[in-house]
Each structure stands twice: as C-alpha cells, then as structure tokens.
C-alpha cells in the first residue's frame, strides 16, 4: 500500500480493494429527452465529469443550445450525485470562430467536436472538409480550446477497417502541421497507426480509448453469428490493433486517457436490418477498464489513465474524491431498460463499490 496525497491507494495486485482518485469520462453520448433520463446517472455514478458529445438532433452548434443542453442534463441527474457535464460544440462548415470563443469564454463549451460529414450517428451536419472550419480552428488554437476529432474518412472506396488509418494520412497530419499549437484529442482510437501517430506527436495531441476497443476485437462481432450490440464506429479492428491499444492504455503515457464513447441505442434499433452504431458501456465502464488493466498486470496505472491524464491535458483540476473497486464477481444484466449493455450476461471480476 502506498499513500498519495491524503488518499490510501492499494496497489498490490492481490489486494481486494482498489481505491483511485475519482475519474472522469472524456467522451460520452448522454442523448436527450427520455433516453437522457435513463442513462445519465450511470455515468454520474462513476464519473465526476464527462465530456458530452453534441450529436443530438439537431446538433449543439450555438452557445445558447449548449447552455440549454447542460441544464437539461443537470435536471436529469440524481441530486445525490456530484456530476459536472462538460459540453462540446458540434462543428459545421463555416461555423464562426466568434461563437466558439463566446461559448468557451462563458464556460459553456469546454471543447468542440469535428465529425466528418456522414462518418457516424447524427453526423449529417458534420464537416465536409477541414478547409471549411479554418476560422474555428484558428480561434480554438488561439484561445486554447481543444478540438475533439472523430478520425475516419467517409470515402466509400476506402475499406471501413482502414478509414481511421487513412484519416491520419489524408487529414490529421496536415491539421497538426497547420495548427501546431492546437490541442487535439483523437477520439476513441482503434488502430496501431493511431497509437503510433499520437505517440510521435507533440504534447498537444492526445487520444481517448474505449472499454470495448480494449476488451475485444472484430472477431467478437461475428462470434457464432452477427452481434449487433458490438457494432460501433469506428468499427472494432483486428487483434493486433486491440493489443496496441491495450499496450498504450496501460503504458502510463499521459497522452492516452479514458473516454468510454458510451453510445446507447434502444435494442430494436440495433437488432434490425440496418442497425445503429454504438455500444452502451457506461453502467459497467470502470469494471471493464479494471478487467483490462488487471489482465495486463497494470492496475497501478489505472488511476493515471482514468483520473489524472485527462484533466491534465484539458488544463482542469484533478478531482479530489475517490472511488473504490472491489475484486469480486459481478454479472452484467442482459438488458438495462430498453438497451443491451456492453458485456451483457458476462461476469466481470471487479465491482464498482461507490464513491
Ligand atoms: C456514436 C453514437 O451513437 O452517437 N456511435 C458510435 O458507434 N460510437 C457516434 C460516434 O461516436 O461515432
Ligand atoms: Zn462517440
């Protein structure tokens, strides 16, 4: 056992309890309306803060819409939980840098999200070419507002499993070169190429990694039949990429931190002829990450990944509270409301024992 600050952190892998600084989720879809009410407390229970994605219908593109969404989230959170949603602005072609600066200055927008048009769920209003958001990027670089990127090309001639790697070549390299001071988070990375790119970039470039991309690879999507609840974007890749992600997440490199990409869809919209992309992992997020870190013999590095590196990159204070994980069997339900969660029906070896 070691003492850090005033918290007792149990670091011996054979110990029963793991106490870490309260974590944050740096990429989550909380949705809106009825679904928001169903899912927000799963995130608020485990995380102090979350970077909330703006791909609503219509997307969050103005300071006023961002403030209103933040208030709807706060109204839906259990008052017993201490949770701060960090709102993001959805970038559209020609969006005014002034509006981003205003939202950032007023404390409404923490960051802005770049969805290539038609790359994923509710991205139809996304950016057709980064040349269309120069004003926004220049402003963000100047004011230190992070750019969060869904890094996939949408060219139908590019194989779906290659779209992230091709995005690095076609877009990201140029973006990092043209905006050398811009803080960039390459969201939910899925490939060895993305790991290598982030590692080789300056301290202004970081990445989030999801529980599912660490836990499984594309084989799981086809195990004994097609498994629509494991379909997400960017799509799961082959095992060598999963292994590269596991190595990066557990390496202690502060460029890699936690972002669940929890993206709930009701079961009927996934179990259908053309199912939606997204895994709902929020209810057992820390349990899933703990399983991966435990398997990698890196439980002592979970706290950095989950609780320290994210706020350090964003320039926000680290949380002061703690959460406890207990080494014991926990079975994930087959369904939570109308949604099938990630790990449904599986038994995990760590239980979230509260804040
Ligand atoms: C997300 C969603 O459903 O909003 N889906 C997903 O597969 N991750 C969108 C996204 O982050 O790509
Ligand atoms: Zn997402």
Tab-separated table of C-alpha atoms and ligand atoms in Angstrom:
chain	number	residue	atom	x	y	z
A	1	UNK	CA	0.000	0.000	0.000
A	2	UNK	CA	1.207	3.499	-0.744
A	3	UNK	CA	-0.029	6.869	0.334
A	4	UNK	CA	-0.620	9.524	-2.302
A	5	UNK	CA	-1.972	12.866	-1.131
A	6	UNK	CA	-4.414	12.074	1.628
A	7	UNK	CA	-5.803	9.014	-0.115
A	8	UNK	CA	-4.895	5.460	0.602
A	9	UNK	CA	-4.217	3.722	-2.702
A	10	UNK	CA	-3.914	-0.017	-2.627
A	11	UNK	CA	-1.541	-1.031	-5.344
A	12	UNK	CA	-0.703	-4.652	-4.672
A	13	UNK	CA	-2.396	-6.671	-7.407
A	14	UNK	CA	-3.511	-9.348	-4.984
A	15	UNK	CA	-5.383	-6.846	-2.855
A	16	UNK	CA	-9.137	-6.967	-2.630
A	17	UNK	CA	-9.863	-3.278	-2.975
A	18	UNK	CA	-8.591	-0.705	-5.427
A	19	UNK	CA	-9.083	2.942	-4.456
A	20	UNK	CA	-8.373	5.536	-7.101
A	21	UNK	CA	-8.940	9.249	-7.493
A	22	UNK	CA	-12.465	9.901	-8.812
A	23	UNK	CA	-12.290	9.525	-12.607
A	24	UNK	CA	-13.835	11.479	-15.487
A	25	UNK	CA	-15.204	10.253	-18.809
A	26	UNK	CA	-13.666	12.285	-21.629
A	27	UNK	CA	-16.126	11.087	-24.317
A	28	UNK	CA	-19.747	10.133	-23.743
A	29	UNK	CA	-23.125	10.319	-25.503
A	30	UNK	CA	-25.810	11.197	-22.955
A	31	UNK	CA	-28.516	11.745	-25.593
A	32	UNK	CA	-31.576	13.878	-24.801
A	33	UNK	CA	-35.215	13.568	-23.724
A	34	UNK	CA	-36.314	10.218	-22.331
A	35	UNK	CA	-33.013	8.443	-23.099
A	36	UNK	CA	-31.036	11.127	-21.232
A	37	UNK	CA	-33.056	10.385	-18.107
A	38	UNK	CA	-32.361	6.663	-18.471
A	39	UNK	CA	-28.610	6.873	-18.987
A	40	UNK	CA	-27.173	9.964	-17.308
A	41	UNK	CA	-26.946	8.517	-13.810
A	42	UNK	CA	-24.946	5.512	-14.988
A	43	UNK	CA	-22.238	7.989	-15.960
A	44	UNK	CA	-22.788	10.344	-12.991
A	45	UNK	CA	-22.438	7.429	-10.550
A	46	UNK	CA	-18.927	6.521	-11.666
A	47	UNK	CA	-17.519	9.793	-13.007
A	48	UNK	CA	-17.198	13.313	-11.580
A	49	UNK	CA	-17.206	14.979	-15.012
A	50	UNK	CA	-17.829	13.952	-18.580
A	51	UNK	CA	-17.160	15.455	-21.980
A	52	UNK	CA	-20.622	15.241	-23.518
A	53	UNK	CA	-20.914	14.730	-27.255
A	54	UNK	CA	-23.071	17.201	-29.194
A	55	UNK	CA	-24.520	14.889	-31.887
A	56	UNK	CA	-28.133	15.476	-30.926
A	57	UNK	CA	-30.948	16.073	-33.395
A	58	UNK	CA	-30.469	18.978	-34.106
A	59	UNK	CA	-26.786	19.125	-33.096
A	60	UNK	CA	-25.478	21.536	-30.452
A	61	UNK	CA	-23.957	24.329	-32.545
A	62	UNK	CA	-24.571	27.504	-30.510
A	63	UNK	CA	-23.744	28.720	-27.023
A	64	UNK	CA	-27.462	29.021	-26.251
A	65	UNK	CA	-28.114	25.414	-27.323
A	66	UNK	CA	-25.103	24.241	-25.313
A	67	UNK	CA	-26.268	26.019	-22.157
A	68	UNK	CA	-29.798	24.658	-22.563
A	69	UNK	CA	-28.474	21.106	-23.054
A	70	UNK	CA	-26.243	21.429	-19.984
A	71	UNK	CA	-29.299	22.485	-17.955
A	72	UNK	CA	-31.353	19.532	-19.229
A	73	UNK	CA	-28.540	17.174	-18.237
A	74	UNK	CA	-28.253	18.700	-14.769
A	75	UNK	CA	-32.027	18.482	-14.316
A	76	UNK	CA	-31.880	14.758	-15.124
A	77	UNK	CA	-29.022	13.930	-12.711
A	78	UNK	CA	-29.815	12.373	-9.343
A	79	UNK	CA	-29.289	15.275	-6.891
A	80	UNK	CA	-27.357	12.943	-4.568
A	81	UNK	CA	-24.614	12.638	-7.207
A	82	UNK	CA	-21.985	15.305	-7.755
A	83	UNK	CA	-21.626	15.462	-11.528
A	84	UNK	CA	-20.462	18.162	-13.936
A	85	UNK	CA	-21.246	17.779	-17.651
A	86	UNK	CA	-18.674	19.438	-19.899
A	87	UNK	CA	-20.445	20.492	-23.075
A	88	UNK	CA	-18.982	20.413	-26.576
A	89	UNK	CA	-19.891	22.305	-29.723
A	90	UNK	CA	-20.614	20.404	-32.946
A	91	UNK	CA	-18.563	21.903	-35.765
A	92	UNK	CA	-20.311	22.636	-39.055
A	93	UNK	CA	-18.949	24.065	-42.305
A	94	UNK	CA	-18.395	27.794	-41.931
A	95	UNK	CA	-19.085	27.907	-38.178
A	96	UNK	CA	-17.960	31.246	-36.713
A	97	UNK	CA	-14.885	31.246	-34.500
A	98	UNK	CA	-16.509	34.064	-32.512
A	99	UNK	CA	-19.363	31.831	-31.429
A	100	UNK	CA	-16.915	29.200	-30.169
A	101	UNK	CA	-14.890	31.834	-28.357
A	102	UNK	CA	-18.045	33.220	-26.762
A	103	UNK	CA	-19.235	29.788	-25.630
A	104	UNK	CA	-15.784	28.929	-24.325
A	105	UNK	CA	-15.427	32.277	-22.565
A	106	UNK	CA	-18.809	31.899	-20.892
A	107	UNK	CA	-17.846	28.461	-19.622
A	108	UNK	CA	-20.491	26.687	-21.720
A	109	UNK	CA	-18.235	24.940	-24.237
A	110	UNK	CA	-15.209	23.057	-22.965
A	111	UNK	CA	-14.226	21.831	-26.435
A	112	UNK	CA	-15.541	21.406	-29.999
A	113	UNK	CA	-16.120	18.188	-31.923
A	114	UNK	CA	-15.205	17.522	-35.514
A	115	UNK	CA	-17.405	14.915	-37.162
A	116	UNK	CA	-16.554	14.345	-40.798
A	117	UNK	CA	-19.949	14.631	-42.537
A	118	UNK	CA	-21.718	11.225	-42.578
A	119	UNK	CA	-18.976	9.423	-40.627
A	120	UNK	CA	-21.268	8.180	-37.849
A	121	UNK	CA	-24.576	8.538	-35.950
A	122	UNK	CA	-26.099	12.041	-36.376
A	123	UNK	CA	-23.152	13.413	-38.310
A	124	UNK	CA	-25.052	14.561	-41.405
A	125	UNK	CA	-24.353	18.195	-40.465
A	126	UNK	CA	-20.660	17.494	-39.934
A	127	UNK	CA	-17.675	18.998	-41.689
A	128	UNK	CA	-17.180	18.268	-45.395
A	129	UNK	CA	-13.548	19.458	-45.417
A	130	UNK	CA	-11.353	20.949	-42.684
A	131	UNK	CA	-10.763	23.905	-45.002
A	132	UNK	CA	-14.384	24.831	-44.186
A	133	UNK	CA	-13.635	25.380	-40.485
A	134	UNK	CA	-10.433	27.439	-40.683
A	135	UNK	CA	-11.929	30.321	-38.737
A	136	UNK	CA	-12.968	27.955	-35.941
A	137	UNK	CA	-9.586	26.203	-35.824
A	138	UNK	CA	-7.616	29.453	-35.743
A	139	UNK	CA	-9.788	30.728	-32.906
A	140	UNK	CA	-9.548	27.489	-30.959
A	141	UNK	CA	-5.785	27.394	-31.310
A	142	UNK	CA	-5.571	30.990	-30.067
A	143	UNK	CA	-7.831	30.533	-27.022
A	144	UNK	CA	-6.620	27.034	-26.083
A	145	UNK	CA	-9.945	25.300	-26.761
A	146	UNK	CA	-9.438	21.589	-27.524
A	147	UNK	CA	-10.512	20.084	-30.852
A	148	UNK	CA	-12.007	16.601	-30.487
A	149	UNK	CA	-11.883	14.513	-33.640
A	150	UNK	CA	-13.849	11.565	-34.932
A	151	UNK	CA	-10.979	10.382	-37.093
A	152	UNK	CA	-12.384	8.474	-40.039
A	153	UNK	CA	-12.594	9.264	-43.729
A	154	UNK	CA	-16.015	8.819	-45.267
A	155	UNK	CA	-14.850	7.900	-48.764
A	156	UNK	CA	-16.874	4.802	-49.685
A	157	UNK	CA	-13.936	3.500	-51.714
A	158	UNK	CA	-11.839	3.200	-48.560
A	159	UNK	CA	-12.364	-0.077	-46.734
A	160	UNK	CA	-14.253	0.506	-43.485
A	161	UNK	CA	-11.460	-1.123	-41.461
A	162	UNK	CA	-8.916	1.318	-42.971
A	163	UNK	CA	-10.843	4.547	-42.517
A	164	UNK	CA	-9.041	5.660	-39.363
A	165	UNK	CA	-5.549	4.987	-40.713
A	166	UNK	CA	-6.406	6.787	-43.967
A	167	UNK	CA	-7.791	9.751	-41.995
A	168	UNK	CA	-4.386	10.162	-40.348
A	169	UNK	CA	-2.712	10.324	-43.755
A	170	UNK	CA	-5.282	12.469	-45.544
A	171	UNK	CA	-6.350	14.899	-42.796
A	172	UNK	CA	-4.686	14.644	-39.420
A	173	UNK	CA	-1.061	15.040	-40.459
A	174	UNK	CA	-1.906	18.272	-42.296
A	175	UNK	CA	-4.080	19.561	-39.461
A	176	UNK	CA	-1.358	19.068	-36.861
A	177	UNK	CA	1.170	20.711	-39.190
A	178	UNK	CA	-1.063	23.720	-39.950
A	179	UNK	CA	-2.194	24.290	-36.339
A	180	UNK	CA	0.876	23.337	-34.327
A	181	UNK	CA	-0.420	24.793	-31.057
A	182	UNK	CA	-3.965	23.429	-31.310
A	183	UNK	CA	-4.901	20.954	-28.587
A	184	UNK	CA	-6.268	17.863	-30.317
A	185	UNK	CA	-7.910	14.762	-28.869
A	186	UNK	CA	-8.043	11.914	-31.367
A	187	UNK	CA	-11.209	10.304	-30.032
A	188	UNK	CA	-11.851	6.594	-29.476
A	189	UNK	CA	-8.757	5.410	-31.329
A	190	UNK	CA	-8.897	1.880	-32.715
A	191	UNK	CA	-5.659	1.185	-34.569
A	192	UNK	CA	-1.930	0.691	-34.054
A	193	UNK	CA	-1.464	3.515	-36.578
A	194	UNK	CA	-3.388	5.928	-34.344
A	195	UNK	CA	-1.360	4.885	-31.300
A	196	UNK	CA	1.880	5.483	-33.213
A	197	UNK	CA	0.666	8.841	-34.535
A	198	UNK	CA	-0.261	10.102	-31.070
A	199	UNK	CA	2.979	8.839	-29.548
A	200	UNK	CA	5.011	10.603	-32.231
A	201	UNK	CA	3.104	13.898	-31.981
A	202	UNK	CA	3.777	16.781	-29.613
A	203	UNK	CA	2.254	17.163	-26.160
A	204	UNK	CA	-0.740	18.976	-27.726
A	205	UNK	CA	-2.039	15.712	-29.245
A	206	UNK	CA	-3.715	13.050	-27.090
A	207	UNK	CA	-6.262	10.242	-27.511
A	208	UNK	CA	-9.139	8.574	-25.711
A	209	UNK	CA	-9.597	4.796	-25.625
A	210	UNK	CA	-12.898	2.983	-25.002
A	211	UNK	CA	-13.545	-0.085	-22.817
A	212	UNK	CA	-14.796	-2.112	-25.780
A	213	UNK	CA	-11.846	-1.454	-28.060
A	214	UNK	CA	-9.609	-2.667	-25.217
A	215	UNK	CA	-11.714	-5.703	-24.313
A	216	UNK	CA	-12.498	-7.198	-27.713
A	217	UNK	CA	-11.589	-7.173	-31.393
A	218	UNK	CA	-13.612	-7.659	-34.562
A	219	UNK	CA	-13.821	-11.414	-34.121
A	220	UNK	CA	-16.233	-10.830	-31.228
A	221	UNK	CA	-18.633	-9.077	-33.601
A	222	UNK	CA	-19.038	-12.316	-35.561
A	223	UNK	CA	-18.713	-14.955	-32.852
A	224	UNK	CA	-21.286	-17.664	-33.655
A	225	UNK	CA	-23.339	-15.155	-35.681
A	226	UNK	CA	-23.599	-11.398	-36.086
A	227	UNK	CA	-23.588	-9.463	-32.813
A	228	UNK	CA	-25.197	-6.084	-33.452
A	229	UNK	CA	-24.590	-4.799	-29.929
A	230	UNK	CA	-20.848	-4.869	-30.575
A	231	UNK	CA	-21.156	-2.751	-33.693
A	232	UNK	CA	-19.801	0.730	-33.102
A	233	UNK	CA	-17.853	3.347	-35.013
A	234	UNK	CA	-15.001	3.372	-35.544
A	235	UNK	CA	-15.645	-0.330	-36.020
A	236	UNK	CA	-13.651	-2.886	-33.997
A	237	UNK	CA	-10.400	-3.843	-35.731
A	238	UNK	CA	-8.240	-6.977	-35.845
A	239	UNK	CA	-6.458	-8.317	-32.776
A	240	UNK	CA	-3.080	-6.678	-33.413
A	241	UNK	CA	-4.762	-3.292	-33.102
A	242	UNK	CA	-6.539	-4.289	-29.898
A	243	UNK	CA	-3.176	-5.327	-28.465
A	244	UNK	CA	-1.608	-1.984	-29.458
A	245	UNK	CA	-4.458	-0.157	-27.696
A	246	UNK	CA	-4.075	-2.269	-24.566
A	247	UNK	CA	-0.368	-1.514	-24.509
A	248	UNK	CA	-0.932	2.230	-24.975
A	249	UNK	CA	-3.681	2.489	-22.338
A	250	UNK	CA	-1.684	0.607	-19.717
A	251	UNK	CA	1.679	2.200	-20.578
A	252	UNK	CA	1.404	5.154	-18.219
A	253	UNK	CA	1.864	7.523	-21.176
A	254	UNK	CA	-0.275	10.584	-20.283
A	255	UNK	CA	-1.304	11.061	-23.926
A	256	UNK	CA	-3.802	8.203	-23.561
A	257	UNK	CA	-6.782	8.559	-21.272
A	258	UNK	CA	-10.275	7.300	-20.559
A	259	UNK	CA	-13.206	8.033	-22.881
A	260	UNK	CA	-15.961	5.449	-22.908
A	261	UNK	CA	-17.811	6.526	-26.073
A	262	UNK	CA	-20.858	5.072	-24.309
A	263	UNK	CA	-23.487	5.432	-27.047
A	264	UNK	CA	-26.870	3.937	-26.122
A	265	UNK	CA	-29.408	2.895	-28.741
A	266	UNK	CA	-32.616	1.029	-27.869
A	267	UNK	CA	-32.318	-2.660	-28.694
A	268	UNK	CA	-34.873	-2.517	-31.500
A	269	UNK	CA	-32.698	-0.056	-33.447
A	270	UNK	CA	-29.684	-2.355	-33.212
A	271	UNK	CA	-31.420	-5.707	-33.732
A	272	UNK	CA	-32.716	-4.820	-37.173
A	273	UNK	CA	-31.845	-4.969	-40.862
A	274	UNK	CA	-29.746	-1.795	-40.659
A	275	UNK	CA	-28.654	-1.420	-37.072
A	276	UNK	CA	-27.247	1.699	-35.385
A	277	UNK	CA	-23.601	2.018	-34.343
A	278	UNK	CA	-22.775	2.389	-30.658
A	279	UNK	CA	-22.048	0.376	-27.503
A	280	UNK	CA	-23.682	1.271	-24.197
A	281	UNK	CA	-20.876	0.713	-21.708
A	282	UNK	CA	-21.483	3.420	-19.081
A	283	UNK	CA	-23.102	1.199	-16.393
A	284	UNK	CA	-20.019	-1.050	-16.054
A	285	UNK	CA	-17.348	1.209	-17.503
A	286	UNK	CA	-14.853	1.168	-14.645
A	287	UNK	CA	-15.375	-2.553	-14.115
A	288	UNK	CA	-14.500	-3.147	-17.760
A	289	UNK	CA	-11.383	-0.948	-17.697
A	290	UNK	CA	-10.292	-2.570	-14.409
A	291	UNK	CA	-10.597	-6.006	-16.022
A	292	UNK	CA	-8.291	-4.964	-18.868
A	293	UNK	CA	-5.742	-3.303	-16.599
A	294	UNK	CA	-5.812	-6.325	-14.267
A	295	UNK	CA	-5.249	-8.727	-17.192
A	296	UNK	CA	-2.297	-6.579	-18.284
A	297	UNK	CA	-0.831	-6.559	-14.759
A	298	UNK	CA	-1.209	-2.780	-14.724
A	299	UNK	CA	-3.782	-1.982	-12.029
A	300	UNK	CA	-1.331	0.549	-10.616
A	301	UNK	CA	-1.687	2.513	-13.874
A	302	UNK	CA	-5.483	2.651	-13.935
A	303	UNK	CA	-5.599	5.820	-11.843
A	304	UNK	CA	-3.396	7.790	-14.236
A	305	UNK	CA	-5.434	6.696	-17.259
A	306	UNK	CA	-8.838	7.165	-15.626
A	307	UNK	CA	-8.335	10.138	-13.327
A	308	UNK	CA	-5.136	12.133	-13.913
A	309	UNK	CA	-4.149	12.384	-17.568
A	310	UNK	CA	-7.488	13.686	-18.867
A	311	UNK	CA	-7.753	16.745	-16.587
A	312	UNK	CA	-4.030	17.402	-17.031
A	313	UNK	CA	-4.445	17.541	-20.815
A	314	UNK	CA	-7.563	19.725	-20.643
A	315	UNK	CA	-5.918	22.031	-18.083
A	316	UNK	CA	-8.590	21.291	-15.487
A	317	UNK	CA	-8.033	20.360	-11.839
A	318	UNK	CA	-7.881	16.695	-10.912
A	319	UNK	CA	-10.817	15.511	-8.801
A	320	UNK	CA	-10.342	15.310	-5.052
A	321	UNK	CA	-12.672	12.434	-4.129
A	322	UNK	CA	-12.073	8.743	-4.722
A	323	UNK	CA	-13.877	5.628	-5.938
A	324	UNK	CA	-13.448	2.067	-4.798
A	325	UNK	CA	-13.380	-1.061	-6.918
A	326	UNK	CA	-13.734	-4.411	-5.217
A	327	UNK	CA	-12.279	-7.632	-6.571
A	328	UNK	CA	-15.414	-9.760	-6.714
A	329	UNK	CA	-17.672	-11.309	-9.339
A	330	UNK	CA	-20.329	-9.056	-10.830
A	331	UNK	CA	-22.740	-10.149	-13.551
A	332	UNK	CA	-23.813	-7.591	-16.120
A	333	UNK	CA	-27.571	-7.729	-16.818
A	334	UNK	CA	-28.814	-8.814	-20.246
A	335	UNK	CA	-30.743	-5.572	-20.531
A	336	UNK	CA	-30.949	-2.223	-18.794
A	337	UNK	CA	-34.313	-0.745	-19.701
A	338	UNK	CA	-34.571	-0.965	-23.482
A	339	UNK	CA	-30.814	-1.055	-24.013
A	340	UNK	CA	-28.457	-4.043	-24.126
A	341	UNK	CA	-25.281	-3.008	-22.277
A	342	UNK	CA	-21.711	-3.908	-23.227
A	343	UNK	CA	-20.670	-7.185	-21.504
A	344	UNK	CA	-24.371	-8.227	-21.259
A	345	UNK	CA	-24.639	-11.565	-19.463
A	346	UNK	CA	-20.904	-11.702	-18.696
A	347	UNK	CA	-19.361	-11.942	-15.253
A	348	UNK	CA	-16.611	-9.416	-14.573
A	349	UNK	CA	-14.026	-9.644	-11.810
A	350	UNK	CA	-14.306	-6.116	-10.416
A	351	UNK	CA	-17.285	-4.354	-8.835
A	352	UNK	CA	-17.739	-0.602	-8.537
A	353	UNK	CA	-18.188	-0.145	-4.802
A	354	UNK	CA	-19.007	3.539	-4.767
A	355	UNK	CA	-17.520	6.984	-4.448
B	1	LIG	C1	-21.935	7.166	-31.628
B	1	LIG	C2	-23.424	7.463	-31.437
B	1	LIG	O1	-24.238	6.551	-31.446
B	1	LIG	O2	-23.760	8.647	-31.236
B	1	LIG	N1	-21.799	5.840	-32.135
B	1	LIG	C3	-20.708	5.048	-32.049
B	1	LIG	O3	-20.711	3.973	-32.636
B	1	LIG	N2	-19.650	5.399	-31.346
B	1	LIG	C4	-21.300	8.174	-32.518
B	1	LIG	C5	-19.803	8.121	-32.537
B	1	LIG	O4	-19.140	8.434	-31.538
B	1	LIG	O5	-19.229	7.731	-33.555
B	2	LIG	ZN1	-18.681	8.993	-29.678
